[in-house]
Coordinates of C-alpha atoms in Angstrom, one line a residue:
Chain A
M1 CA 0.4 17.8 49.8
A2 CA -1.6 15.9 47.2
T3 CA -5.3 15.4 47.6
Q4 CA -6.3 12.8 50.1
T5 CA -7.4 9.4 48.7
P6 CA -10.9 8.3 49.6
Y7 CA -9.2 5.6 51.8
E8 CA -7.4 8.3 53.7
V9 CA -10.5 10.4 54.0
L10 CA -12.3 7.5 55.6
G11 CA -9.2 6.4 57.6
V12 CA -9.2 2.9 56.2
K13 CA -6.6 0.8 54.5
P14 CA -6.7 0.4 50.7
D15 CA -7.5 -3.3 51.2
A16 CA -10.3 -2.6 53.6
S17 CA -13.5 -4.7 53.4
A18 CA -16.8 -3.3 52.5
E19 CA -17.9 -3.7 56.1
E20 CA -14.9 -1.8 57.4
I21 CA -15.6 1.0 54.9
R22 CA -19.3 1.1 55.9
K23 CA -18.4 1.3 59.6
A24 CA -15.8 4.0 59.1
Y25 CA -18.2 6.1 57.0
R26 CA -21.0 5.8 59.6
K27 CA -18.8 6.8 62.4
L28 CA -17.4 9.9 60.6
A29 CA -20.8 10.9 59.2
K30 CA -22.3 10.9 62.7
E31 CA -19.4 13.0 64.0
L32 CA -19.4 15.5 61.1
H33 CA -23.0 15.8 60.2
P34 CA -23.8 19.5 59.6
D35 CA -26.9 19.3 61.8
L36 CA -24.7 18.3 64.7
N37 CA -22.1 20.9 63.9
P38 CA -23.9 24.1 63.2
G39 CA -21.6 27.0 62.3
K40 CA -18.5 24.8 61.8
P41 CA -17.4 25.2 58.1
A42 CA -14.4 22.9 58.6
A43 CA -16.7 20.0 59.8
E44 CA -19.0 20.7 56.9
A45 CA -16.2 20.5 54.4
R46 CA -14.9 17.2 55.9
F47 CA -18.5 15.9 55.9
K48 CA -18.7 16.5 52.1
A49 CA -15.3 14.8 51.6
V50 CA -16.4 11.8 53.6
T51 CA -19.6 11.5 51.7
A52 CA -17.7 11.7 48.4
A53 CA -15.2 9.1 49.5
N54 CA -18.0 6.8 50.6
D55 CA -19.8 7.3 47.2
I56 CA -16.8 5.8 45.6
L57 CA -15.7 3.1 48.1
S58 CA -19.2 1.8 48.9
D59 CA -19.8 1.1 45.2
P60 CA -17.6 -1.9 44.2
E61 CA -17.5 -0.8 40.5
K62 CA -16.6 2.8 41.3
R63 CA -14.0 1.5 43.9
S64 CA -12.3 -0.7 41.3
R65 CA -12.4 2.1 38.7
Y66 CA -10.8 4.4 41.3
D67 CA -8.2 1.8 42.1
R68 CA -7.3 1.5 38.4
G69 CA -6.9 5.3 38.2
E70 CA -9.9 5.7 35.9
I71 CA -11.7 8.2 38.1
D72 CA -10.4 10.6 40.7
E73 CA -11.3 11.3 44.3
S74 CA -14.4 13.3 43.2
G75 CA -15.6 10.5 41.0
A76 CA -14.7 12.4 37.9
E77 CA -13.2 10.6 34.9
R78 CA -9.4 11.0 35.1
P79 CA -7.7 11.7 31.8
R80 CA -6.0 8.4 31.0
Y81 CA -2.3 8.5 30.6
S82 CA -1.5 7.3 27.2
Y83 CA 1.9 5.8 26.9
R84 CA 2.2 6.3 23.2
P85 CA 2.9 10.0 23.0
H86 CA 5.5 9.6 25.6
A87 CA 7.0 6.6 24.0
E88 CA 7.2 8.2 20.6
G89 CA 8.6 11.5 22.1
A90 CA 12.1 12.3 23.0
Q91 CA 11.7 10.7 26.5
G92 CA 10.9 7.4 24.9
W93 CA 14.5 6.8 23.9
K94 CA 15.1 5.7 27.4
Y95 CA 13.2 2.6 26.8
R96 CA 14.6 1.5 23.5
P97 CA 15.4 -2.2 23.4
Q98 CA 18.9 -3.3 24.5
G99 CA 21.3 -3.5 21.6
E100 CA 19.2 -1.2 19.4
M101 CA 21.0 1.3 17.4
D102 CA 21.8 4.6 19.0
A103 CA 19.8 7.7 18.6
G104 CA 23.1 9.2 17.4
D105 CA 23.4 10.8 14.0
L106 CA 21.4 10.3 10.9
D107 CA 24.0 8.2 9.3
D108 CA 23.1 5.3 11.5
L109 CA 19.5 5.6 10.4
F110 CA 20.5 5.7 6.8
A111 CA 22.8 2.8 7.3
M112 CA 19.7 0.9 8.5
F113 CA 17.5 2.0 5.7
G114 CA 20.3 1.4 3.1
R115 CA 20.6 -2.2 4.1
G116 CA 19.6 -4.5 1.2
R117 CA 20.5 -1.9 -1.4
A118 CA 23.9 -1.9 -3.0
G119 CA 25.3 0.4 -0.2
R120 CA 28.8 -0.2 1.0
P121 CA 29.9 0.8 4.5
G122 CA 31.2 4.4 4.6
E123 CA 29.3 5.5 1.5
G124 CA 26.6 7.0 3.6
F125 CA 23.2 7.7 2.4
K126 CA 22.3 7.2 -1.2
M127 CA 19.1 6.9 -3.1
P128 CA 18.5 6.0 -6.7
G129 CA 17.1 8.7 -8.9
P130 CA 13.4 8.9 -9.8
D131 CA 11.9 7.0 -12.7
R132 CA 10.8 9.0 -15.7
Q133 CA 7.8 8.1 -17.7
F134 CA 7.4 8.4 -21.5
T135 CA 5.0 7.2 -24.1
L136 CA 6.2 6.1 -27.6
T137 CA 4.0 5.4 -30.6
I138 CA 5.4 2.9 -33.1
D139 CA 4.0 1.6 -36.3
F140 CA 2.4 -1.8 -36.7
A141 CA 5.2 -3.5 -38.6
L142 CA 7.9 -2.4 -36.1
A143 CA 5.7 -3.8 -33.2
A144 CA 5.5 -7.1 -35.1
T145 CA 9.1 -7.5 -36.1
G146 CA 10.8 -5.6 -33.4
G147 CA 13.6 -3.1 -34.0
K148 CA 14.8 0.3 -32.8
Q149 CA 12.8 3.5 -32.5
R150 CA 14.2 6.8 -31.5
L151 CA 12.5 8.5 -28.5
A152 CA 13.1 12.2 -27.6
L153 CA 13.5 12.4 -23.8
S154 CA 14.0 16.2 -24.0
P155 CA 14.9 18.6 -26.8
E156 CA 18.6 17.8 -26.4
E157 CA 18.4 14.1 -25.4
W158 CA 17.2 11.1 -27.2
L159 CA 17.2 7.4 -26.9
D160 CA 17.2 4.6 -29.4
V161 CA 14.6 2.2 -27.8
T162 CA 14.9 -1.4 -28.7
I163 CA 11.4 -2.8 -29.4
P164 CA 11.1 -6.5 -28.8
P165 CA 9.2 -8.4 -31.6
G166 CA 5.5 -8.8 -30.9
I167 CA 5.3 -6.1 -28.3
E168 CA 1.7 -5.6 -27.1
Q169 CA -0.4 -2.4 -27.0
G170 CA 0.3 -0.5 -23.8
Q171 CA 3.3 -2.6 -22.8
V172 CA 5.8 -0.7 -20.6
L173 CA 9.5 -1.0 -21.3
R174 CA 11.9 -0.2 -18.5
L175 CA 15.3 1.2 -19.5
K176 CA 17.7 0.9 -16.6
G177 CA 19.5 4.1 -15.6
K178 CA 17.7 6.4 -18.1
G179 CA 15.6 8.1 -15.4
G180 CA 16.5 11.0 -13.1
P181 CA 19.9 11.3 -11.4
G182 CA 20.5 9.6 -8.0
F183 CA 21.1 11.3 -4.7
G184 CA 24.2 11.1 -2.5
G185 CA 26.4 8.0 -2.5
G186 CA 29.8 9.7 -2.4
P187 CA 32.1 10.1 -5.3
Q188 CA 30.7 7.2 -7.3
G189 CA 27.2 8.5 -6.9
A190 CA 23.9 6.7 -6.5
P191 CA 22.5 5.1 -9.6
P192 CA 20.0 7.1 -11.6
G193 CA 16.4 6.0 -11.9
D194 CA 14.9 4.2 -14.9
A195 CA 12.9 5.4 -17.9
L196 CA 9.5 3.8 -18.2
I197 CA 8.3 3.8 -21.7
E198 CA 4.7 3.0 -22.5
V199 CA 4.4 1.7 -26.0
H200 CA 1.4 2.4 -28.2
I201 CA 1.0 0.7 -31.5
A202 CA -0.5 2.7 -34.3
P203 CA -3.4 0.9 -36.1
H204 CA -2.5 -0.4 -39.6
P205 CA -4.7 0.3 -42.7
F206 CA -4.9 -3.4 -43.6
F207 CA -2.9 -5.6 -41.1
R208 CA -4.6 -6.9 -38.0
R209 CA -3.0 -8.9 -35.2
E210 CA -4.4 -11.8 -33.3
G211 CA -1.8 -13.1 -30.9
D212 CA 1.3 -13.9 -33.0
D213 CA -0.7 -14.2 -36.2
I214 CA -1.3 -11.4 -38.7
H215 CA -4.6 -11.2 -40.6
L216 CA -5.1 -9.4 -43.9
E217 CA -8.0 -9.0 -46.3
L218 CA -6.6 -9.3 -49.9
P219 CA -8.6 -7.9 -52.8
V220 CA -8.4 -10.1 -55.9
S221 CA -9.8 -9.6 -59.3
L222 CA -12.6 -11.7 -60.9
A223 CA -10.0 -13.2 -63.2
E224 CA -7.6 -14.0 -60.5
A225 CA -10.3 -15.7 -58.5
V226 CA -11.7 -17.7 -61.4
L227 CA -8.5 -18.6 -63.1
G228 CA -6.0 -18.6 -60.3
A229 CA -2.9 -16.4 -60.1
R230 CA 0.3 -15.6 -58.4
V231 CA 0.0 -12.2 -56.7
P232 CA 2.2 -10.1 -54.5
V233 CA 1.0 -9.9 -50.8
P234 CA 2.3 -7.5 -48.2
T235 CA 3.7 -9.0 -45.0
V236 CA 5.2 -7.2 -42.0
T237 CA 8.7 -8.2 -43.4
G238 CA 7.9 -7.1 -46.9
P239 CA 5.9 -8.4 -49.9
V240 CA 5.9 -12.1 -50.8
T241 CA 4.3 -13.9 -53.8
M242 CA 1.3 -16.0 -53.0
T243 CA -0.6 -18.4 -55.3
I244 CA -4.4 -17.9 -55.5
P245 CA -5.8 -21.3 -56.4
K246 CA -8.0 -21.5 -59.4
G247 CA -11.7 -21.1 -58.5
S248 CA -11.2 -19.1 -55.3
D249 CA -14.0 -17.1 -53.8
T250 CA -14.5 -14.2 -51.4
G251 CA -13.9 -15.4 -47.9
A252 CA -11.4 -18.1 -48.8
R253 CA -8.6 -18.0 -46.2
L254 CA -5.0 -18.8 -47.2
R255 CA -2.1 -19.2 -44.9
L256 CA 1.4 -17.9 -45.3
R257 CA 3.3 -20.0 -42.9
G258 CA 5.9 -18.3 -40.7
K259 CA 5.0 -14.8 -41.8
G260 CA 3.6 -13.8 -38.4
I261 CA 5.4 -12.6 -35.4
H262 CA 8.7 -14.3 -34.6
R263 CA 9.6 -14.5 -30.9
K264 CA 12.9 -15.7 -29.5
R265 CA 12.1 -17.8 -26.5
R266 CA 14.2 -19.8 -24.2
G267 CA 14.7 -23.2 -25.7
S268 CA 12.9 -22.6 -29.0
D269 CA 11.7 -19.7 -31.0
T270 CA 8.1 -19.4 -32.0
T271 CA 6.6 -17.9 -35.1
G272 CA 3.1 -17.0 -36.0
D273 CA 1.5 -17.1 -39.5
Q274 CA -0.1 -14.7 -41.7
Y275 CA -3.7 -15.4 -42.8
V276 CA -4.9 -13.9 -46.0
T277 CA -8.7 -13.7 -46.6
L278 CA -9.7 -13.2 -50.2
K279 CA -12.1 -10.5 -51.3
V280 CA -13.2 -10.8 -55.0
M281 CA -13.5 -7.4 -56.6
I282 CA -15.4 -7.5 -59.9
G283 CA -14.1 -4.1 -61.0
A284 CA -16.0 -4.1 -64.3
S285 CA -19.2 -2.1 -63.5
G286 CA -21.2 -1.3 -66.7
D287 CA -19.0 -3.5 -68.9
A288 CA -21.4 -4.5 -71.6
E289 CA -19.3 -7.5 -72.6
L290 CA -19.3 -9.0 -69.1
E291 CA -23.1 -8.3 -68.7
K292 CA -23.8 -10.2 -71.9
F293 CA -21.6 -13.1 -70.9
V294 CA -23.1 -13.4 -67.4
E295 CA -26.7 -13.2 -68.9
D296 CA -25.9 -16.2 -71.1
W297 CA -23.9 -18.0 -68.4
V298 CA -26.5 -17.7 -65.7
K299 CA -29.1 -19.4 -67.8
T300 CA -27.2 -22.7 -67.6
H301 CA -25.7 -22.0 -64.1
P302 CA -28.4 -20.9 -61.7
T303 CA -26.9 -20.2 -58.2
D304 CA -28.4 -18.9 -55.0
P305 CA -25.6 -17.6 -52.6
R306 CA -28.3 -16.8 -50.0
R307 CA -29.7 -20.3 -49.8
A308 CA -28.3 -20.7 -46.3
M309 CA -30.5 -17.7 -45.1
G310 CA -33.7 -19.7 -45.7
P311 CA -36.5 -19.3 -48.3
G312 CA -35.8 -16.1 -50.1
V313 CA -36.3 -14.3 -53.3
D314 CA -36.0 -16.3 -56.5
P315 CA -33.0 -14.9 -58.3
G316 CA -34.0 -13.0 -61.4
T317 CA -37.4 -11.9 -60.2
T318 CA -36.2 -9.2 -57.8
D319 CA -38.7 -6.5 -57.1
K320 CA -37.4 -3.3 -58.7
A321 CA -38.9 -1.1 -55.9
A322 CA -36.9 -2.9 -53.2
Q323 CA -33.7 -2.8 -55.2
G324 CA -30.7 -1.8 -53.2
T325 CA -28.6 1.1 -54.1
T326 CA -24.9 0.9 -54.6
T327 CA -22.5 3.4 -53.1
P328 CA -19.4 4.2 -55.0
Chain B
M1 CA 8.4 14.6 37.8
I2 CA 7.2 12.9 41.0
G3 CA 8.7 10.8 43.8
L4 CA 8.0 7.2 44.7
D5 CA 5.3 7.9 47.3
E6 CA 3.4 10.2 45.0
L7 CA 3.5 7.6 42.3
I8 CA 2.2 4.9 44.6
Q9 CA -0.6 7.2 45.7
R10 CA -1.6 8.1 42.2
F11 CA -2.4 4.5 41.3
A12 CA -4.3 2.7 44.1
A13 CA -3.8 -0.6 42.3
L14 CA 0.0 -0.1 42.4
D15 CA 1.8 -2.1 45.0
R16 CA 5.1 -0.9 46.3
T17 CA 6.8 -4.3 46.2
E18 CA 5.5 -4.9 42.7
L19 CA 6.8 -1.5 41.5
T20 CA 10.2 -2.3 43.1
R21 CA 10.3 -5.5 41.1
W22 CA 9.5 -3.7 37.9
I23 CA 12.4 -1.3 38.5
E24 CA 14.7 -4.2 39.3
N25 CA 13.6 -5.9 36.1
R26 CA 14.4 -2.6 34.3
W27 CA 10.9 -2.3 33.0
I28 CA 10.7 1.1 34.6
L29 CA 13.8 3.2 34.6
P30 CA 13.4 6.0 37.2
G31 CA 15.9 8.8 37.5
E32 CA 17.7 9.5 40.7
E33 CA 17.8 12.7 42.7
G34 CA 19.4 13.0 46.1
G35 CA 19.5 9.3 46.5
R36 CA 15.8 8.9 45.8
W37 CA 13.9 7.7 42.7
V38 CA 12.2 10.2 40.6
F39 CA 9.6 9.4 37.9
H40 CA 9.2 11.5 34.8
E41 CA 6.0 11.6 32.8
V42 CA 7.1 8.8 30.5
D43 CA 7.8 6.6 33.5
V44 CA 4.4 7.4 35.0
A45 CA 2.7 6.6 31.7
R46 CA 4.6 3.4 31.5
V47 CA 3.7 2.4 35.0
E48 CA 0.0 2.8 34.1
L49 CA 0.6 0.8 30.9
I50 CA 2.1 -2.1 32.9
L51 CA -0.7 -1.9 35.4
E52 CA -3.2 -2.1 32.6
I53 CA -1.5 -5.0 30.9
R54 CA -1.2 -6.9 34.2
H55 CA -4.7 -6.4 35.5
E56 CA -6.7 -6.2 32.3
F57 CA -5.0 -8.9 30.4
A58 CA -4.0 -10.9 33.4
V59 CA -0.5 -11.7 32.1
D60 CA 2.4 -13.1 34.2
D61 CA 5.8 -11.6 34.5
E62 CA 7.3 -13.7 31.7
A63 CA 4.6 -12.7 29.2
L64 CA 4.8 -9.2 30.4
A65 CA 8.6 -9.0 29.7
L66 CA 8.0 -10.3 26.2
M67 CA 5.2 -7.8 25.6
L68 CA 7.2 -4.9 26.9
N69 CA 10.2 -5.9 24.7
L70 CA 8.0 -6.0 21.6
L71 CA 6.3 -2.8 22.5
D72 CA 9.7 -1.1 23.0
Q73 CA 10.8 -2.4 19.6
V74 CA 7.7 -1.0 17.9
Y75 CA 8.0 2.4 19.6
S76 CA 11.7 2.5 18.7
L77 CA 10.9 1.9 15.1
R78 CA 8.2 4.6 15.2
R79 CA 10.6 7.0 16.7
Q80 CA 13.1 6.3 14.0
M81 CA 10.4 6.7 11.4
R82 CA 9.4 10.1 12.9
R83 CA 13.0 11.2 12.8
L84 CA 13.2 10.3 9.2
A85 CA 9.9 11.9 8.4
G86 CA 11.1 15.0 10.1
A87 CA 14.2 15.1 8.0
L88 CA 12.3 14.5 4.8
E89 CA 9.8 17.3 5.7
V90 CA 12.4 20.0 5.6
Q91 CA 13.7 18.9 2.1
P92 CA 12.9 20.9 -1.0
P93 CA 9.7 19.7 -2.7
E94 CA 11.5 18.1 -5.7
I95 CA 13.6 16.0 -3.4
R96 CA 10.5 14.9 -1.4
E97 CA 8.8 14.1 -4.6
A98 CA 11.8 12.1 -5.8
I99 CA 11.8 10.1 -2.6
R100 CA 8.1 9.5 -2.8
K101 CA 8.5 8.1 -6.2
A102 CA 11.4 6.0 -5.2
L103 CA 9.4 4.3 -2.4
P104 CA 8.6 0.8 -3.4
K105 CA 5.0 0.0 -3.1
A106 CA 4.0 -2.3 -0.3
G107 CA 4.9 -5.8 -1.2
E108 CA 7.5 -4.8 -3.8
D109 CA 11.2 -5.8 -3.2
L110 CA 13.5 -3.1 -1.8

């Protein structure tokens, strides 16, 4: 027999009013009070039970907590039944929604998880192979023009990776099917994973990229700058000849149209330019003839290249002590 | 496993007629022994869940049916997930690793 409920102990119905409970308690308490029943342990035990039952039922909050099963007959917290462990356990299958797939074999489960992939009925479970990751360092010109670069996947296995023109530093190329082998999938097999190749571009000694344009600092001689010249200039697609206009100076920027990065785009291709910044190299240190010429020339052609920096030193009166040193 | 009377007694807020209706609605699926209903632990826990939903959220039968259906779907999925997780757990480490890598990140296409 299960423990009596407090209602049973007091002999009242579960929907008894507070007044009915109070009356029932008083009646029983009088009957069973230990002072009126000396030496009767049974009465004393019942008296305790009646008091405990009244403790719960006379307090509306305790009574409703008891009704909800939150506390037991003694007023102690009752461990709450949590539905979740039951629902997630083997017993829970009983309550699966109507029409839900059976708990049958794993194939059903995999059929469900395989939906949306390229699975065909009857093929059973299959899973594409894992991706493999590689890094590949290419030189500047290849990054600009695009092309092929061999990548060793393992000592026995290599891949000729197609580099698109204008690839960016750190860009990742995905090569379908070059990863690890797939799992399952019957005779045809599941597709392998992909190779993910992170591309690094080695810095170039004199080319620099800005978007699709290439920048280059080009040393020219004093004569080429003063007199003008046609000089060979390296580009990412090989040297071209460029005209240095007569009277060019350091910092002059010339453009080689279309010698930047060429991209094929839907609709129309785009092409960057190469910008060439001149740097005049005198290259005649200690040449007595040049010194003599300049000494004469400057008398009639005073110039101050630092004028823009504000009032400065009068050219020709430079303090010897503050003279800069040249490094070779 | 307990009988109907013991179940009614366990939850003072549980009304016999109400419980009978839940069983008729197939919200509770008791077993049967010797022509009497018997309630397993999962049934008892589910009775308590329904009591809670009804009394604490004050929902009517129609909303309750919908809630139970959705709950059952969630738990069904969770059971399937646990089955799958259990099957994965006994695979060799390289297979588990391969599967882990093949999992699309949340938000990615399958």
